[in-house]
Amino acid sequence: MSNELIGQFLDEDALKAMETIKTSADIKKIISASEKIAAIFGNSSDFKNAAKDKSNGESKLVNSFKNNLQLLVQKTWVEKNDVELKEQALYQLTQFCQSFSQKIYAGTYKQFLEILNNVVFLMFGTQSRTPEFEEYALRIDPEFGIFWWYIKNLPTETDWSDEKCRAVILLGMFFLANY
């Protein structure tokens, strides 16, 4: 997606925050940048609580994320040939949430992205795997489009620290917990 297009929906601070999330190793800078993006997704106090509280705040966010995503997947009508993918996504979601709750952050990063790609495929079909989908998502639902822009700006492979992976995943969870 072009910076010009996303710039119609986000200010310069949000674009810089995304760049900080991707490039910085300083967890304080990453959390601060994540809070700026979280504010776009809604009341960022829930994100702040989860980012600061690895027990109760994180647990609440993981549960809300899991419940909302399960409901979204269960309510999505799919073609017969996608029923297996739907069941797989629900199973992977449960496995992911268990691992994340056990503080396996870097080890769940790739799985998190895979689950999101599968769920978006279930919702939008093959269109979700085209280059035009990011712009389409942004235009039909700007909030979801910004979320998808965030996800697509993350690398698929990374050697990030546990704490950075945690922050990045929590931000994605935050959007979906409230979607």
PDB file of C-alpha atoms in Angstrom:
ATOM      1  CA  MET A   1       0.000   0.000   0.000  1.00  0.00           C
ATOM      2  CA  SER A   2       1.341   3.408  -0.840  1.00  0.00           C
ATOM      3  CA  ASN A   3       2.311   5.844   1.886  1.00  0.00           C
ATOM      4  CA  GLU A   4       0.122   8.393   0.115  1.00  0.00           C
ATOM      5  CA  LEU A   5      -2.982   6.237   0.545  1.00  0.00           C
ATOM      6  CA  ILE A   6      -2.345   5.222   4.149  1.00  0.00           C
ATOM      7  CA  GLY A   7      -1.416   8.855   4.825  1.00  0.00           C
ATOM      8  CA  GLN A   8      -5.033   9.764   4.056  1.00  0.00           C
ATOM      9  CA  PHE A   9      -6.058   7.742   7.110  1.00  0.00           C
ATOM     10  CA  LEU A  10      -3.071   8.104   9.462  1.00  0.00           C
ATOM     11  CA  ASP A  11      -1.020  11.053  10.572  1.00  0.00           C
ATOM     12  CA  GLU A  12       2.760  11.257  10.418  1.00  0.00           C
ATOM     13  CA  ASP A  13       3.100  10.218  14.095  1.00  0.00           C
ATOM     14  CA  ALA A  14       1.295   6.940  13.417  1.00  0.00           C
ATOM     15  CA  LEU A  15       3.491   6.208  10.400  1.00  0.00           C
ATOM     16  CA  LYS A  16       6.604   6.926  12.470  1.00  0.00           C
ATOM     17  CA  ALA A  17       5.237   4.720  15.264  1.00  0.00           C
ATOM     18  CA  MET A  18       4.943   1.812  12.833  1.00  0.00           C
ATOM     19  CA  GLU A  19       8.511   2.337  11.696  1.00  0.00           C
ATOM     20  CA  THR A  20       9.677   2.391  15.330  1.00  0.00           C
ATOM     21  CA  ILE A  21       7.829  -0.855  16.025  1.00  0.00           C
ATOM     22  CA  LYS A  22       9.544  -2.528  13.088  1.00  0.00           C
ATOM     23  CA  THR A  23      13.057  -1.220  13.578  1.00  0.00           C
ATOM     24  CA  SER A  24      13.682  -0.467  17.237  1.00  0.00           C
ATOM     25  CA  ALA A  25      15.049  -2.902  19.800  1.00  0.00           C
ATOM     26  CA  ASP A  26      14.282  -0.540  22.703  1.00  0.00           C
ATOM     27  CA  ILE A  27      11.200  -2.020  24.361  1.00  0.00           C
ATOM     28  CA  LYS A  28      10.195   1.316  25.919  1.00  0.00           C
ATOM     29  CA  LYS A  29      10.150   2.949  22.479  1.00  0.00           C
ATOM     30  CA  ILE A  30       8.254  -0.009  21.053  1.00  0.00           C
ATOM     31  CA  ILE A  31       5.609   0.135  23.793  1.00  0.00           C
ATOM     32  CA  SER A  32       5.254   3.904  23.354  1.00  0.00           C
ATOM     33  CA  ALA A  33       4.875   3.504  19.586  1.00  0.00           C
ATOM     34  CA  SER A  34       2.409   0.640  20.098  1.00  0.00           C
ATOM     35  CA  GLU A  35       0.327   2.872  22.365  1.00  0.00           C
ATOM     36  CA  LYS A  36       0.063   5.427  19.543  1.00  0.00           C
ATOM     37  CA  ILE A  37      -1.235   2.760  17.175  1.00  0.00           C
ATOM     38  CA  ALA A  38      -3.539   1.349  19.893  1.00  0.00           C
ATOM     39  CA  ALA A  39      -5.138   4.788  20.262  1.00  0.00           C
ATOM     40  CA  ILE A  40      -6.183   4.536  16.607  1.00  0.00           C
ATOM     41  CA  PHE A  41      -7.811   1.169  17.354  1.00  0.00           C
ATOM     42  CA  GLY A  42      -9.826   2.487  20.294  1.00  0.00           C
ATOM     43  CA  ASN A  43      -9.445   3.141  24.012  1.00  0.00           C
ATOM     44  CA  SER A  44      -5.744   2.491  24.433  1.00  0.00           C
ATOM     45  CA  SER A  45      -5.954   2.148  28.233  1.00  0.00           C
ATOM     46  CA  ASP A  46      -6.783  -1.561  27.849  1.00  0.00           C
ATOM     47  CA  PHE A  47      -3.688  -2.001  25.708  1.00  0.00           C
ATOM     48  CA  LYS A  48      -1.570  -0.075  28.216  1.00  0.00           C
ATOM     49  CA  ASN A  49      -2.855  -2.286  31.044  1.00  0.00           C
ATOM     50  CA  ALA A  50      -2.020  -5.452  29.124  1.00  0.00           C
ATOM     51  CA  ALA A  51       1.415  -4.170  28.093  1.00  0.00           C
ATOM     52  CA  LYS A  52       2.320  -3.276  31.686  1.00  0.00           C
ATOM     53  CA  ASP A  53       0.649  -6.165  33.526  1.00  0.00           C
ATOM     54  CA  LYS A  54       1.934  -9.551  32.364  1.00  0.00           C
ATOM     55  CA  SER A  55      -0.510 -11.414  34.549  1.00  0.00           C
ATOM     56  CA  ASN A  56      -3.991  -9.958  34.916  1.00  0.00           C
ATOM     57  CA  GLY A  57      -3.992  -7.314  32.139  1.00  0.00           C
ATOM     58  CA  GLU A  58      -2.416  -9.646  29.603  1.00  0.00           C
ATOM     59  CA  SER A  59      -4.698 -12.510  30.595  1.00  0.00           C
ATOM     60  CA  LYS A  60      -7.825 -10.368  30.133  1.00  0.00           C
ATOM     61  CA  LEU A  61      -6.673  -9.239  26.706  1.00  0.00           C
ATOM     62  CA  VAL A  62      -5.822 -12.789  25.598  1.00  0.00           C
ATOM     63  CA  ASN A  63      -9.262 -14.012  26.724  1.00  0.00           C
ATOM     64  CA  SER A  64     -11.090 -11.175  24.961  1.00  0.00           C
ATOM     65  CA  PHE A  65      -9.037 -11.741  21.823  1.00  0.00           C
ATOM     66  CA  LYS A  66      -9.706 -15.486  21.860  1.00  0.00           C
ATOM     67  CA  ASN A  67     -13.435 -15.093  22.487  1.00  0.00           C
ATOM     68  CA  ASN A  68     -13.916 -12.442  19.806  1.00  0.00           C
ATOM     69  CA  LEU A  69     -11.850 -14.247  17.195  1.00  0.00           C
ATOM     70  CA  GLN A  70     -13.579 -17.562  17.910  1.00  0.00           C
ATOM     71  CA  LEU A  71     -16.953 -15.890  17.526  1.00  0.00           C
ATOM     72  CA  LEU A  72     -15.865 -14.184  14.328  1.00  0.00           C
ATOM     73  CA  VAL A  73     -14.633 -17.463  12.830  1.00  0.00           C
ATOM     74  CA  GLN A  74     -17.659 -19.450  13.988  1.00  0.00           C
ATOM     75  CA  LYS A  75     -20.079 -16.887  12.543  1.00  0.00           C
ATOM     76  CA  THR A  76     -18.273 -16.670   9.199  1.00  0.00           C
ATOM     77  CA  TRP A  77     -20.007 -18.615   6.454  1.00  0.00           C
ATOM     78  CA  VAL A  78     -17.545 -20.540   4.328  1.00  0.00           C
ATOM     79  CA  GLU A  79     -17.642 -22.747   1.250  1.00  0.00           C
ATOM     80  CA  LYS A  80     -17.531 -26.502   1.878  1.00  0.00           C
ATOM     81  CA  ASN A  81     -13.908 -26.703   0.805  1.00  0.00           C
ATOM     82  CA  ASP A  82     -12.958 -24.136   3.509  1.00  0.00           C
ATOM     83  CA  VAL A  83     -14.652 -25.899   6.442  1.00  0.00           C
ATOM     84  CA  GLU A  84     -11.419 -27.696   7.296  1.00  0.00           C
ATOM     85  CA  LEU A  85      -9.495 -24.406   7.296  1.00  0.00           C
ATOM     86  CA  LYS A  86     -12.125 -22.945   9.619  1.00  0.00           C
ATOM     87  CA  GLU A  87     -11.714 -25.838  12.055  1.00  0.00           C
ATOM     88  CA  GLN A  88      -7.935 -25.589  11.770  1.00  0.00           C
ATOM     89  CA  ALA A  89      -8.041 -21.853  12.525  1.00  0.00           C
ATOM     90  CA  LEU A  90     -10.094 -22.472  15.673  1.00  0.00           C
ATOM     91  CA  TYR A  91      -7.696 -25.203  16.798  1.00  0.00           C
ATOM     92  CA  GLN A  92      -4.644 -23.031  16.077  1.00  0.00           C
ATOM     93  CA  LEU A  93      -6.234 -20.152  17.970  1.00  0.00           C
ATOM     94  CA  THR A  94      -6.636 -22.302  21.071  1.00  0.00           C
ATOM     95  CA  GLN A  95      -3.064 -23.594  20.802  1.00  0.00           C
ATOM     96  CA  PHE A  96      -1.709 -20.102  20.232  1.00  0.00           C
ATOM     97  CA  CYS A  97      -3.519 -18.624  23.246  1.00  0.00           C
ATOM     98  CA  GLN A  98      -2.254 -21.429  25.489  1.00  0.00           C
ATOM     99  CA  SER A  99       1.342 -20.901  24.348  1.00  0.00           C
ATOM    100  CA  PHE A 100       1.109 -17.129  24.609  1.00  0.00           C
ATOM    101  CA  SER A 101      -0.341 -17.417  28.121  1.00  0.00           C
ATOM    102  CA  GLN A 102       2.682 -19.543  29.015  1.00  0.00           C
ATOM    103  CA  LYS A 103       4.846 -16.525  28.059  1.00  0.00           C
ATOM    104  CA  ILE A 104       6.139 -18.117  24.846  1.00  0.00           C
ATOM    105  CA  TYR A 105       6.114 -14.846  22.934  1.00  0.00           C
ATOM    106  CA  ALA A 106       8.739 -15.115  20.191  1.00  0.00           C
ATOM    107  CA  GLY A 107       7.699 -18.712  19.621  1.00  0.00           C
ATOM    108  CA  THR A 108       4.105 -17.678  18.883  1.00  0.00           C
ATOM    109  CA  TYR A 109       4.802 -14.720  16.592  1.00  0.00           C
ATOM    110  CA  LYS A 110       4.734 -16.622  13.296  1.00  0.00           C
ATOM    111  CA  GLN A 111       1.699 -18.657  14.399  1.00  0.00           C
ATOM    112  CA  PHE A 112      -0.145 -15.434  15.260  1.00  0.00           C
ATOM    113  CA  LEU A 113       0.381 -14.054  11.752  1.00  0.00           C
ATOM    114  CA  GLU A 114      -0.659 -17.372  10.197  1.00  0.00           C
ATOM    115  CA  ILE A 115      -3.894 -17.449  12.192  1.00  0.00           C
ATOM    116  CA  LEU A 116      -4.738 -13.882  11.179  1.00  0.00           C
ATOM    117  CA  ASN A 117      -4.057 -14.589   7.512  1.00  0.00           C
ATOM    118  CA  ASN A 118      -6.284 -17.682   7.665  1.00  0.00           C
ATOM    119  CA  VAL A 119      -9.114 -15.860   9.429  1.00  0.00           C
ATOM    120  CA  VAL A 120      -9.013 -12.969   6.968  1.00  0.00           C
ATOM    121  CA  PHE A 121      -9.026 -15.511   4.122  1.00  0.00           C
ATOM    122  CA  LEU A 122     -12.121 -17.144   5.653  1.00  0.00           C
ATOM    123  CA  MET A 123     -13.803 -13.744   5.871  1.00  0.00           C
ATOM    124  CA  PHE A 124     -12.853 -12.356   2.446  1.00  0.00           C
ATOM    125  CA  GLY A 125     -11.847 -15.341   0.356  1.00  0.00           C
ATOM    126  CA  THR A 126      -9.115 -15.345  -2.266  1.00  0.00           C
ATOM    127  CA  GLN A 127      -9.371 -11.574  -2.601  1.00  0.00           C
ATOM    128  CA  SER A 128      -7.536 -11.315   0.746  1.00  0.00           C
ATOM    129  CA  ARG A 129      -4.424 -12.742  -0.882  1.00  0.00           C
ATOM    130  CA  THR A 130      -4.224 -10.192  -3.677  1.00  0.00           C
ATOM    131  CA  PRO A 131      -2.062  -7.062  -3.574  1.00  0.00           C
ATOM    132  CA  GLU A 132      -5.185  -4.909  -3.923  1.00  0.00           C
ATOM    133  CA  PHE A 133      -6.754  -6.251  -0.735  1.00  0.00           C
ATOM    134  CA  GLU A 134      -4.986  -3.810   1.601  1.00  0.00           C
ATOM    135  CA  GLU A 135      -6.480  -0.853  -0.258  1.00  0.00           C
ATOM    136  CA  TYR A 136      -9.871  -2.565  -0.499  1.00  0.00           C
ATOM    137  CA  ALA A 137      -9.915  -3.236   3.262  1.00  0.00           C
ATOM    138  CA  LEU A 138      -8.937   0.344   4.005  1.00  0.00           C
ATOM    139  CA  ARG A 139     -11.705   1.743   1.833  1.00  0.00           C
ATOM    140  CA  ILE A 140     -14.550  -0.536   3.003  1.00  0.00           C
ATOM    141  CA  ASP A 141     -13.674  -0.343   6.714  1.00  0.00           C
ATOM    142  CA  PRO A 142     -10.894   2.130   7.552  1.00  0.00           C
ATOM    143  CA  GLU A 143     -10.417   0.766  11.075  1.00  0.00           C
ATOM    144  CA  PHE A 144      -9.976  -2.792   9.821  1.00  0.00           C
ATOM    145  CA  GLY A 145      -7.873  -1.507   6.925  1.00  0.00           C
ATOM    146  CA  ILE A 146      -5.480   0.216   9.333  1.00  0.00           C
ATOM    147  CA  PHE A 147      -5.265  -2.986  11.365  1.00  0.00           C
ATOM    148  CA  TRP A 148      -4.521  -4.988   8.214  1.00  0.00           C
ATOM    149  CA  TRP A 149      -1.923  -2.420   7.148  1.00  0.00           C
ATOM    150  CA  TYR A 150      -0.308  -2.896  10.571  1.00  0.00           C
ATOM    151  CA  ILE A 151      -0.262  -6.711  10.204  1.00  0.00           C
ATOM    152  CA  LYS A 152       1.048  -6.598   6.634  1.00  0.00           C
ATOM    153  CA  ASN A 153       3.862  -4.262   7.682  1.00  0.00           C
ATOM    154  CA  LEU A 154       5.190  -6.854  10.111  1.00  0.00           C
ATOM    155  CA  PRO A 155       7.871  -9.215   8.845  1.00  0.00           C
ATOM    156  CA  THR A 156       6.858 -12.867   8.495  1.00  0.00           C
ATOM    157  CA  GLU A 157      10.191 -14.040   9.918  1.00  0.00           C
ATOM    158  CA  THR A 158      11.978 -12.304  12.753  1.00  0.00           C
ATOM    159  CA  ASP A 159      14.664 -12.693  15.364  1.00  0.00           C
ATOM    160  CA  TRP A 160      13.027 -10.185  17.691  1.00  0.00           C
ATOM    161  CA  SER A 161      13.237 -10.481  21.464  1.00  0.00           C
ATOM    162  CA  ASP A 162      10.421 -12.042  23.456  1.00  0.00           C
ATOM    163  CA  GLU A 163       9.413  -8.606  24.736  1.00  0.00           C
ATOM    164  CA  LYS A 164       9.208  -7.076  21.266  1.00  0.00           C
ATOM    165  CA  CYS A 165       7.194 -10.026  19.943  1.00  0.00           C
ATOM    166  CA  ARG A 166       4.904  -9.722  22.959  1.00  0.00           C
ATOM    167  CA  ALA A 167       4.243  -6.019  22.311  1.00  0.00           C
ATOM    168  CA  VAL A 168       3.625  -6.542  18.596  1.00  0.00           C
ATOM    169  CA  ILE A 169       1.253  -9.450  19.200  1.00  0.00           C
ATOM    170  CA  LEU A 170      -0.579  -7.652  22.017  1.00  0.00           C
ATOM    171  CA  LEU A 171      -1.275  -4.749  19.687  1.00  0.00           C
ATOM    172  CA  GLY A 172      -2.810  -7.081  17.093  1.00  0.00           C
ATOM    173  CA  MET A 173      -4.793  -8.825  19.814  1.00  0.00           C
ATOM    174  CA  PHE A 174      -5.996  -5.485  21.136  1.00  0.00           C
ATOM    175  CA  PHE A 175      -7.621  -4.582  17.834  1.00  0.00           C
ATOM    176  CA  LEU A 176      -9.291  -7.979  17.448  1.00  0.00           C
ATOM    177  CA  ALA A 177     -10.416  -8.100  21.074  1.00  0.00           C
ATOM    178  CA  ASN A 178     -12.409  -4.961  20.408  1.00  0.00           C
ATOM    179  CA  TYR A 179     -13.487  -5.503  16.791  1.00  0.00           C
TER     180      TYR A 179
END
